[in-house]
Backbone as numpy.savetxt, mean C-alpha at the origin, in Angstrom:
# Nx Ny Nz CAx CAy CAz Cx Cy Cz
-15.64 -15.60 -16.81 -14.62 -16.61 -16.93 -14.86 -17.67 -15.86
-14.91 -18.79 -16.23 -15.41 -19.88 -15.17 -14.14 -20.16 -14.29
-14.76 -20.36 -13.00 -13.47 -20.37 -12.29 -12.62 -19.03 -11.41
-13.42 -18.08 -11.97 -13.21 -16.65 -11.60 -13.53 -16.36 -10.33
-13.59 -16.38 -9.09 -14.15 -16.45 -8.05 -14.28 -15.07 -7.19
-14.63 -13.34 -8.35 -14.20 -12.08 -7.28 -15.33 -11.82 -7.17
-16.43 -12.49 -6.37 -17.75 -11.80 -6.19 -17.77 -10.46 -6.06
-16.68 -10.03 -5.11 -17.09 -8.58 -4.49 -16.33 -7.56 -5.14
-15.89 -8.21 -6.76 -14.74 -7.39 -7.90 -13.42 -6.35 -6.82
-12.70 -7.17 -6.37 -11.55 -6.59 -5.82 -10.65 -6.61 -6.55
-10.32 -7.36 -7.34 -9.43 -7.65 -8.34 -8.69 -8.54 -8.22
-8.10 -9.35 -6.70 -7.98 -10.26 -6.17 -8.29 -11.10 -6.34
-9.51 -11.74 -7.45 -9.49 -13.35 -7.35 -7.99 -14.60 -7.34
-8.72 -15.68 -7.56 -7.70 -16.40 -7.81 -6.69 -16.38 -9.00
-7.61 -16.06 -9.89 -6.78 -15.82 -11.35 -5.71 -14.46 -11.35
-5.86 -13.45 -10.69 -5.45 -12.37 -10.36 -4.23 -12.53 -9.69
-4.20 -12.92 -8.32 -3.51 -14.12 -7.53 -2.61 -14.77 -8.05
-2.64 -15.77 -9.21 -2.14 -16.72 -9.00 -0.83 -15.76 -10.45
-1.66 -14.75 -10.77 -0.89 -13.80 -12.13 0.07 -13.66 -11.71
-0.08 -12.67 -10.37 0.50 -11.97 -9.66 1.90 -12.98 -8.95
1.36 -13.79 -8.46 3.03 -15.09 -8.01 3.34 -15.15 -9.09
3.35 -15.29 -10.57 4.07 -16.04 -11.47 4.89 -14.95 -11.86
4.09 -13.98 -11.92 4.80 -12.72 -12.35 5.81 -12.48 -11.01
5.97 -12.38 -10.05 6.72 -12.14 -9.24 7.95 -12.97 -9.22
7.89 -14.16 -8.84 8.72 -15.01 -9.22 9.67 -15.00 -10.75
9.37 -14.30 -11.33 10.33 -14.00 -12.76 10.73 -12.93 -12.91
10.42 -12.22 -12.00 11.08 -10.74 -12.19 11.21 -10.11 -10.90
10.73 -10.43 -9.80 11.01 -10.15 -8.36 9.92 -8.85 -8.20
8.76 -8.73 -9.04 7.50 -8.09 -8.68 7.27 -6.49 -10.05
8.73 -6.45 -10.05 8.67 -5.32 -11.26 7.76 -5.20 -12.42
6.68 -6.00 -13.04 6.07 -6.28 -13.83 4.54 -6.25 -13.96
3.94 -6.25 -12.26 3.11 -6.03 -11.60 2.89 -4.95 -11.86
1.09 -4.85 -12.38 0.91 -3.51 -12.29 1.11 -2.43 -11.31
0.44 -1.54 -11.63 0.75 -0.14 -9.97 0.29 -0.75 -8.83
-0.82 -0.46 -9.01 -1.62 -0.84 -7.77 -1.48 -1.75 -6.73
-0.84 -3.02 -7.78 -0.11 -4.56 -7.09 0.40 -3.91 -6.42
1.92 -3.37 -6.54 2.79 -2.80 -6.29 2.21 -2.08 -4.88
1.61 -0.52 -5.25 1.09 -0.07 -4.32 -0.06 -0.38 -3.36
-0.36 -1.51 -3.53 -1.02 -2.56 -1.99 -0.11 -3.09 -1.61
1.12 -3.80 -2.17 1.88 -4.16 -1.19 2.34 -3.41 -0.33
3.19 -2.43 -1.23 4.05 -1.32 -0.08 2.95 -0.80 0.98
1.75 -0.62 0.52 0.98 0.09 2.11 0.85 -1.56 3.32
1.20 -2.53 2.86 1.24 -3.61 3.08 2.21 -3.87 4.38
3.50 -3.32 3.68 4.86 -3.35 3.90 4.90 -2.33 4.91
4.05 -1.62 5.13 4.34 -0.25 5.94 3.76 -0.47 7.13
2.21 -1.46 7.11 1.82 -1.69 8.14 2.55 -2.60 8.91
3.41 -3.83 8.14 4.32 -4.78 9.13 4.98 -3.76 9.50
5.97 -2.56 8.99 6.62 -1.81 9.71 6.27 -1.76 10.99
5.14 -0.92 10.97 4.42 -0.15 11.84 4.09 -1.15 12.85
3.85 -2.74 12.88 4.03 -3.59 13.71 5.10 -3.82 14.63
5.90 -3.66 14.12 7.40 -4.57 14.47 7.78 -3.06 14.96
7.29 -1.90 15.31 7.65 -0.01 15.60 8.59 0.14 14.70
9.22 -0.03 14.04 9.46 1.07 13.06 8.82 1.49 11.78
8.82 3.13 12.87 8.12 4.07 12.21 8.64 4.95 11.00
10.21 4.96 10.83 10.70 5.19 9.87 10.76 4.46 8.72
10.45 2.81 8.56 10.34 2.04 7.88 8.80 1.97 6.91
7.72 2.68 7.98 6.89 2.60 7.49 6.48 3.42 6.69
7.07 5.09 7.15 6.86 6.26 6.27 7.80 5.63 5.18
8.56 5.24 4.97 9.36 5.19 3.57 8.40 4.21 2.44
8.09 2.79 3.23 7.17 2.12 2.27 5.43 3.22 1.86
5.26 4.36 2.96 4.18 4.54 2.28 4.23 5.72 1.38
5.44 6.28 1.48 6.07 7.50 0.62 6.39 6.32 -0.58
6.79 5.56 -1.12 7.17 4.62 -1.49 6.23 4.41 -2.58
4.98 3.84 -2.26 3.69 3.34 -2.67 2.99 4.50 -3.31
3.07 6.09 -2.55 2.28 6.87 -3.06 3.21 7.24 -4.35
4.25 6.98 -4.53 5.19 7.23 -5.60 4.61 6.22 -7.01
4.33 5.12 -6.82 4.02 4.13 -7.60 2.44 4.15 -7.46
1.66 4.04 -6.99 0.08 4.43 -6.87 -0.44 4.90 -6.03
-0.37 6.66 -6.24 -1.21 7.09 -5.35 -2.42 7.28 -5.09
-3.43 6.41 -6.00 -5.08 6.36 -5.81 -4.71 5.42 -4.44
-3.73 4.10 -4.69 -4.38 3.13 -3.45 -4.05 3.93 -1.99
-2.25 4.53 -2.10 -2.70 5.21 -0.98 -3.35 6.19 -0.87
-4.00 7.08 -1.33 -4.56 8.10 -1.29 -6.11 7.99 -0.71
-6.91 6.70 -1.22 -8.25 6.71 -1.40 -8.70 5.29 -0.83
-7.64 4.23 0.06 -8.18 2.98 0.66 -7.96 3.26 1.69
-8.50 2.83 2.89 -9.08 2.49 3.92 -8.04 2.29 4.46
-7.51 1.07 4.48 -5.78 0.46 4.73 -4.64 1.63 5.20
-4.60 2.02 4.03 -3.69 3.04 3.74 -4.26 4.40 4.59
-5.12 4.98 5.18 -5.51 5.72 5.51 -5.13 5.83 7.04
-5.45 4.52 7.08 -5.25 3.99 8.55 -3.80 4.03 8.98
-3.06 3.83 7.58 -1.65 3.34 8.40 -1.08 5.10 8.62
-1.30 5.48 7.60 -1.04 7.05 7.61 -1.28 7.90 8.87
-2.47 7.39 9.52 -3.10 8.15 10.86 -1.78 7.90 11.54
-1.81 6.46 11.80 -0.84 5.66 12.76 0.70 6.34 13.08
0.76 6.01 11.44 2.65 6.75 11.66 2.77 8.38 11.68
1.67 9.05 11.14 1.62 10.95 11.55 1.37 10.90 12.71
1.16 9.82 13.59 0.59 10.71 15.08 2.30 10.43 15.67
3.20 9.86 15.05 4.81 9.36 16.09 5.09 11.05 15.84
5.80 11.50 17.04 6.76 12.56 17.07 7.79 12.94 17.01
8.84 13.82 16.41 8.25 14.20 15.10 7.54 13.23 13.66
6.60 13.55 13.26 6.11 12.91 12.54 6.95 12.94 10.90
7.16 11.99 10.31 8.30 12.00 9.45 7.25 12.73 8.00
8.74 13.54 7.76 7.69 14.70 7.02 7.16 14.08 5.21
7.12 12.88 4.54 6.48 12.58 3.75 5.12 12.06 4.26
5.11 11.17 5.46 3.72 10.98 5.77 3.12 12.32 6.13
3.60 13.43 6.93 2.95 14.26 7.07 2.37 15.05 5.97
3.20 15.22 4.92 2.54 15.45 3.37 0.92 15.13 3.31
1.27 13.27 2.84 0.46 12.31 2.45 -0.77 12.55 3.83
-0.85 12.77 5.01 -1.88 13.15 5.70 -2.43 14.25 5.26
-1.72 15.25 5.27 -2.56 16.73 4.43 -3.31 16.21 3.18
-2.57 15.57 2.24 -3.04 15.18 0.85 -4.33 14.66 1.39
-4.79 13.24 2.45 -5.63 12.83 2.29 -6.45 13.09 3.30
-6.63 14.42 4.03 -7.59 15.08 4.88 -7.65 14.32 5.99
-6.05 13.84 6.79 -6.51 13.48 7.92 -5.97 14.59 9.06
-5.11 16.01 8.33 -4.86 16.98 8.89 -4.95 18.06 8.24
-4.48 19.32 9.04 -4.57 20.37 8.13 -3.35 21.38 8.36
């Protein structure tokens, strides 16, 4: 498709992009496939995890694995944020789940 610009097939091009605002804007994101969905919320978990709350962040990534758990389960992102918020004490027990699930404990 000319105009298509995802060299590195993320799914993210512009056309993808620009789906994704129109669709949001008419329905407030509900319409968006999973995955949309579940990159944001691991999205949403890392601003948590910025701003310290750590309870904010386990919920968006309990959240996300509810709606797509390949992205959190199997990206990089998400892996990372998971380390982050299982290491707070007590560690809130859905991320601690989602760490077992994705072998960053045992």
């Amino acid at each position: 498709m000319r105009g298509y610009d995802d060299t590195r097939r993320t799914s993210f091009g512009p056309v993808a992009v620009e789906l994704a605002r129109v669709s949001c804007r008419r329905n407030g994101g509900g319409r968006l496939p999973a995955e949309y969905r579940g990159a944001y919320l691991v999205d949403v978990a890392r601003a948590y995890l910025q701003l310290g709350d750590v309870r904010g962040a386990a919920r968006a990534l309990v959240d996300a694995d509810s709606v797509a758990p390949a992205e959190v389960r199997c990206r990089p992102l998400a892996r990372t944020v998971i380390a982050d918020v299982a290491r707070a004490q007590p560690a809130p027990a859905g991320v601690a789940r989602l760490a077992t699930l994705v072998g960053l404990t045992r």
